[in-house]
Coordinates of N, CA and C in Angstrom, one line a residue:
M415 N 34.5 -3.2 89.7 CA 33.4 -2.6 88.9 C 33.5 -3.1 87.5
S416 N 32.4 -3.5 87.0 CA 32.3 -3.9 85.6 C 32.2 -2.7 84.6
R417 N 32.6 -3.0 83.4 CA 32.5 -2.0 82.3 C 31.0 -1.5 82.2
Q418 N 30.1 -2.5 82.3 CA 28.7 -2.1 82.2 C 28.3 -1.2 83.3
F419 N 28.7 -1.4 84.5 CA 28.3 -0.5 85.6 C 28.9 0.9 85.4
L420 N 30.2 0.9 84.9 CA 30.8 2.3 84.7 C 30.0 3.0 83.6
I421 N 29.6 2.3 82.5 CA 28.8 3.0 81.5 C 27.4 3.4 82.1
F422 N 26.9 2.6 82.9 CA 25.6 2.9 83.6 C 25.8 4.2 84.4
V423 N 26.9 4.3 85.2 CA 27.1 5.5 86.0 C 27.3 6.7 85.1
L424 N 28.0 6.6 84.0 CA 28.1 7.7 83.0 C 26.8 8.2 82.5
T425 N 26.0 7.2 81.9 CA 24.7 7.6 81.4 C 23.8 8.1 82.4
S426 N 23.8 7.5 83.6 CA 23.0 8.0 84.7 C 23.4 9.4 85.1
G427 N 24.7 9.7 85.0 CA 25.1 11.1 85.3 C 24.5 12.1 84.3
I428 N 24.4 11.7 83.1 CA 23.8 12.6 82.1 C 22.3 12.7 82.4
A429 N 21.6 11.6 82.8 CA 20.2 11.7 83.1 C 20.1 12.5 84.4
A430 N 21.0 12.4 85.3 CA 20.9 13.2 86.6 C 21.0 14.7 86.3
V431 N 21.9 15.1 85.3 CA 22.0 16.5 85.0 C 20.7 17.0 84.4
A432 N 20.1 16.1 83.5 CA 18.8 16.5 83.0 C 17.7 16.6 84.1
N433 N 17.8 15.7 85.0 CA 16.8 15.8 86.2 C 17.0 17.0 87.0
I434 N 18.3 17.2 87.4 CA 18.6 18.4 88.3 C 18.4 19.7 87.6
G435 N 18.8 19.8 86.3 CA 18.6 21.0 85.6 C 17.1 21.3 85.4
S436 N 16.3 20.3 85.1 CA 14.9 20.6 85.0 C 14.2 20.9 86.3
R437 N 14.8 20.3 87.4 CA 14.2 20.7 88.7 C 14.5 22.1 89.1
I438 N 15.7 22.6 88.7 CA 16.0 24.0 88.9 C 15.0 24.9 88.2
L439 N 14.7 24.5 86.9 CA 13.7 25.3 86.1 C 12.3 25.2 86.7
F440 N 11.9 24.0 87.1 CA 10.6 23.8 87.7 C 10.5 24.6 89.1
S441 N 11.6 24.7 89.8 CA 11.6 25.4 91.1 C 11.2 26.9 90.9
R442 N 11.3 27.4 89.8 CA 11.0 28.8 89.5 C 9.4 29.0 89.5
M443 N 8.7 27.8 89.3 CA 7.3 27.9 89.1 C 6.5 27.2 90.3
V444 N 7.1 26.2 90.9 CA 6.4 25.5 92.0 C 7.4 25.3 93.1
S445 N 6.9 24.7 94.2 CA 7.7 24.5 95.4 C 8.8 23.4 95.1
F446 N 9.9 23.4 95.9 CA 10.9 22.5 95.7 C 10.4 21.0 95.7
E447 N 9.5 20.7 96.6 CA 9.0 19.4 96.7 C 8.3 18.9 95.4
W448 N 7.5 19.8 94.9 CA 6.8 19.5 93.6 C 7.8 19.5 92.4
A449 N 8.8 20.4 92.5 CA 9.8 20.4 91.4 C 10.6 19.1 91.3
V450 N 10.9 18.5 92.5 CA 11.6 17.2 92.5 C 10.8 16.2 91.8
V451 N 9.5 16.2 92.0 CA 8.6 15.2 91.4 C 8.4 15.5 89.9
L452 N 8.3 16.7 89.5 CA 8.1 17.1 88.1 C 9.4 16.8 87.3
A453 N 10.5 16.9 87.9 CA 11.8 16.6 87.2 C 12.0 15.1 87.0
F454 N 11.3 14.3 87.7 CA 11.4 12.9 87.6 C 11.2 12.4 86.2
P455 N 10.2 12.7 85.5 CA 10.0 12.2 84.1 C 11.1 12.6 83.2
V456 N 11.6 13.8 83.3 CA 12.7 14.3 82.5 C 13.9 13.3 82.6
G457 N 14.3 13.1 83.9 CA 15.4 12.2 84.1 C 15.1 10.8 83.7
L458 N 13.9 10.4 84.0 CA 13.4 9.0 83.6 C 13.6 8.7 82.2
L459 N 13.0 9.6 81.3 CA 13.0 9.3 79.9 C 14.5 9.4 79.4
T460 N 15.3 10.3 79.9 CA 16.7 10.4 79.5 C 17.4 9.1 79.9
A461 N 17.2 8.7 81.1 CA 17.9 7.5 81.6 C 17.5 6.2 80.8
F462 N 16.2 6.1 80.5 CA 15.7 4.9 79.8 C 16.3 4.9 78.4
A463 N 16.3 6.0 77.7 CA 16.9 6.0 76.3 C 18.4 5.6 76.4
L464 N 19.1 6.2 77.3 CA 20.5 6.0 77.3 C 20.9 4.6 77.8
A465 N 20.1 4.1 78.8 CA 20.3 2.7 79.3 C 20.1 1.7 78.2
R466 N 19.0 1.9 77.5 CA 18.6 0.9 76.4 C 19.6 1.0 75.3
L467 N 20.1 2.2 75.0 CA 21.0 2.3 73.8 C 22.4 1.9 74.2
F468 N 22.9 2.2 75.4 CA 24.4 2.1 75.7 C 24.7 1.1 76.8
V469 N 23.8 0.8 77.6 CA 24.2 0.0 78.8 C 23.7 -1.5 78.7
F470 N 22.4 -1.6 78.6 CA 21.8 -3.0 78.6 C 21.3 -3.5 77.3
G471 N 21.0 -2.6 76.3 CA 20.5 -3.1 75.1 C 19.0 -3.5 75.3
S472 N 18.5 -4.1 74.3 CA 17.1 -4.6 74.3 C 17.1 -6.0 75.0
S473 N 16.0 -6.2 75.7 CA 15.8 -7.5 76.3 C 15.3 -8.5 75.3
G474 N 14.9 -8.1 74.2 CA 14.3 -8.9 73.2 C 12.8 -8.9 73.3
G475 N 12.3 -8.2 74.3 CA 10.9 -8.1 74.5 C 10.4 -6.7 73.9
H476 N 9.1 -6.4 74.2 CA 8.5 -5.2 73.7 C 9.1 -4.0 74.5
V477 N 9.4 -2.9 73.8 CA 9.9 -1.7 74.4 C 9.0 -1.2 75.5
G478 N 7.7 -1.3 75.3 CA 6.7 -0.9 76.3 C 6.8 -1.6 77.6
S479 N 7.1 -2.9 77.5 CA 7.3 -3.8 78.6 C 8.6 -3.4 79.4
E480 N 9.6 -3.1 78.6 CA 10.9 -2.7 79.2 C 10.7 -1.4 80.0
F481 N 10.0 -0.4 79.3 CA 9.8 0.9 79.9 C 8.9 0.7 81.2
Y482 N 7.9 -0.1 81.1 CA 7.1 -0.3 82.3 C 7.9 -0.8 83.5
R483 N 8.8 -1.8 83.3 CA 9.6 -2.4 84.3 C 10.6 -1.3 84.8
F484 N 11.2 -0.5 83.8 CA 12.1 0.6 84.1 C 11.4 1.6 85.0
L485 N 10.2 1.9 84.7 CA 9.4 2.8 85.5 C 9.2 2.3 87.0
I486 N 8.9 1.0 87.1 CA 8.7 0.5 88.4 C 10.0 0.6 89.3
V487 N 11.1 0.3 88.7 CA 12.4 0.4 89.4 C 12.6 1.9 89.8
N488 N 12.3 2.8 88.9 CA 12.5 4.2 89.2 C 11.5 4.8 90.1
L489 N 10.3 4.3 90.2 CA 9.3 4.8 91.2 C 9.8 4.4 92.6
V490 N 10.4 3.3 92.7 CA 11.0 2.9 94.0 C 12.1 3.9 94.4
A491 N 13.0 4.2 93.3 CA 14.1 5.1 93.5 C 13.6 6.5 93.8
L492 N 12.4 6.9 93.2 CA 11.9 8.2 93.4 C 11.6 8.5 94.9
V493 N 11.0 7.5 95.6 CA 10.7 7.6 97.0 C 12.0 7.9 97.8
L494 N 13.1 7.2 97.5 CA 14.3 7.5 98.1 C 14.9 8.8 97.8
V495 N 14.8 9.2 96.5 CA 15.3 10.5 96.1 C 14.6 11.6 96.7
W496 N 13.3 11.5 96.7 CA 12.4 12.6 97.3 C 12.7 12.7 98.8
A497 N 12.7 11.5 99.5 CA 12.9 11.6 101.0 C 14.3 12.2 101.3
I498 N 15.3 11.8 100.6 CA 16.7 12.3 100.9 C 16.7 13.8 100.6
S499 N 16.3 14.1 99.4 CA 16.3 15.5 98.9 C 15.6 16.5 99.8
V500 N 14.4 16.1 100.1 CA 13.5 17.0 101.0 C 14.0 16.9 102.4
G501 N 14.4 15.8 102.9 CA 14.9 15.7 104.3 C 16.2 16.5 104.5
L502 N 17.1 16.5 103.5 CA 18.3 17.3 103.6 C 17.9 18.8 103.5
A503 N 17.2 19.2 102.5 CA 16.9 20.6 102.2 C 16.0 21.2 103.3
R504 N 15.1 20.5 103.9 CA 14.1 21.1 104.8 C 14.4 20.8 106.3
A505 N 15.2 19.8 106.5 CA 15.5 19.4 107.9 C 16.9 19.5 108.3
L506 N 17.8 18.7 107.7 CA 19.2 18.6 108.1 C 19.9 19.9 107.8
F507 N 19.9 20.4 106.6 CA 20.7 21.6 106.2 C 20.3 22.8 107.1
P508 N 19.0 23.1 107.3 CA 18.7 24.2 108.1 C 19.2 24.0 109.6
M509 N 19.1 22.8 110.0 CA 19.5 22.5 111.4 C 21.0 22.7 111.6
I510 N 21.8 22.4 110.6 CA 23.3 22.6 110.7 C 23.8 24.0 110.1
G511 N 22.8 24.8 109.5 CA 23.1 26.1 109.0 C 23.8 26.0 107.6
F512 N 23.6 25.0 106.9 CA 24.1 24.9 105.5 C 23.1 25.6 104.6
T513 N 23.6 26.6 103.9 CA 22.7 27.4 103.0 C 23.2 27.5 101.6
W514 N 24.5 27.1 101.3 CA 25.0 27.3 100.0 C 24.3 26.3 99.0
H515 N 23.5 26.9 98.1 CA 22.7 26.1 97.1 C 22.1 24.8 97.8
A516 N 21.5 25.0 98.9 CA 21.0 23.9 99.7 C 20.1 23.0 98.9
E517 N 19.2 23.5 98.2 CA 18.2 22.6 97.5 C 19.0 21.8 96.4
T518 N 19.9 22.5 95.7 CA 20.6 21.8 94.6 C 21.5 20.7 95.2
V519 N 22.2 21.0 96.2 CA 23.1 20.0 96.9 C 22.2 18.9 97.4
A520 N 21.1 19.2 98.0 CA 20.3 18.1 98.6 C 19.7 17.2 97.5
H521 N 19.3 17.9 96.4 CA 18.7 17.1 95.3 C 19.8 16.3 94.6
T522 N 21.0 16.8 94.5 CA 22.1 16.0 93.9 C 22.4 14.8 94.7
I523 N 22.5 14.9 96.0 CA 22.7 13.8 96.9 C 21.6 12.8 96.7
G524 N 20.4 13.3 96.7 CA 19.2 12.4 96.6 C 19.2 11.6 95.3
V525 N 19.6 12.3 94.2 CA 19.6 11.6 92.9 C 20.7 10.6 92.8
L526 N 21.8 10.8 93.5 CA 22.9 9.9 93.4 C 22.7 8.7 94.3
A527 N 21.9 8.8 95.3 CA 21.7 7.8 96.4 C 21.3 6.4 95.8
P528 N 20.4 6.2 94.9 CA 20.0 4.9 94.5 C 20.8 4.3 93.3
A529 N 22.0 4.7 93.1 CA 22.8 4.3 91.9 C 23.0 2.8 91.8
V530 N 23.4 2.2 92.9 CA 23.7 0.7 92.9 C 22.4 -0.1 92.8
T531 N 21.4 0.3 93.6 CA 20.2 -0.5 93.6 C 19.4 -0.3 92.3
S532 N 19.5 0.8 91.7 CA 18.9 1.0 90.4 C 19.6 0.2 89.3
F533 N 20.9 0.2 89.3 CA 21.7 -0.6 88.4 C 21.2 -2.1 88.4
L534 N 21.2 -2.6 89.6 CA 20.8 -4.0 89.8 C 19.3 -4.3 89.4
G535 N 18.5 -3.3 89.7 CA 17.1 -3.5 89.3 C 16.9 -3.5 87.8
H536 N 17.6 -2.6 87.2 CA 17.5 -2.5 85.7 C 18.2 -3.7 85.0
K537 N 19.3 -4.2 85.6 CA 20.0 -5.3 85.0 C 19.2 -6.6 85.1
Y538 N 18.6 -6.8 86.3 CA 17.9 -8.1 86.5 C 16.4 -8.0 86.4
Y539 N 15.9 -6.9 86.2 CA 14.4 -6.7 86.0 C 14.0 -6.0 84.7
S540 N 14.4 -4.7 84.6 CA 14.0 -3.9 83.5 C 14.4 -4.4 82.2
F541 N 15.7 -4.8 82.1 CA 16.3 -5.2 80.8 C 16.7 -6.7 80.8
R542 N 16.2 -7.5 81.7 CA 16.6 -8.9 81.7 C 16.3 -9.5 80.4
I543 N 17.1 -10.4 79.9 CA 16.9 -11.1 78.7 C 15.8 -12.1 78.8
N544 N 14.8 -12.0 78.0 CA 13.6 -12.9 78.0 C 14.0 -14.3 77.6

């Protein structure tokens, strides 16, 4: 594992805490499924700022272009996060009788799932050197 990947994992962990924490707050107002989607921008903005500052730096291009590419990579990841989170919380966990903080555990697993693919997407697409 490279130093860059380890820093990415650390900063992504911070963004994941922001994502999961905001999802817990949103879950007080809307369904779990919608809360996962609403928490996405919180984690996204946190992840973008940290990745640009500490992991990849600027590509030399416009920050708006970097953010757009970052968003594309994360929208792909969102599909995976949502499918895993909701699939675990609504299907697998009830089937096996798992109830201990089921939504939080499911969402945490979902958020962690795209770590490697997101790193590669951001390294070679979002923040590629122009």
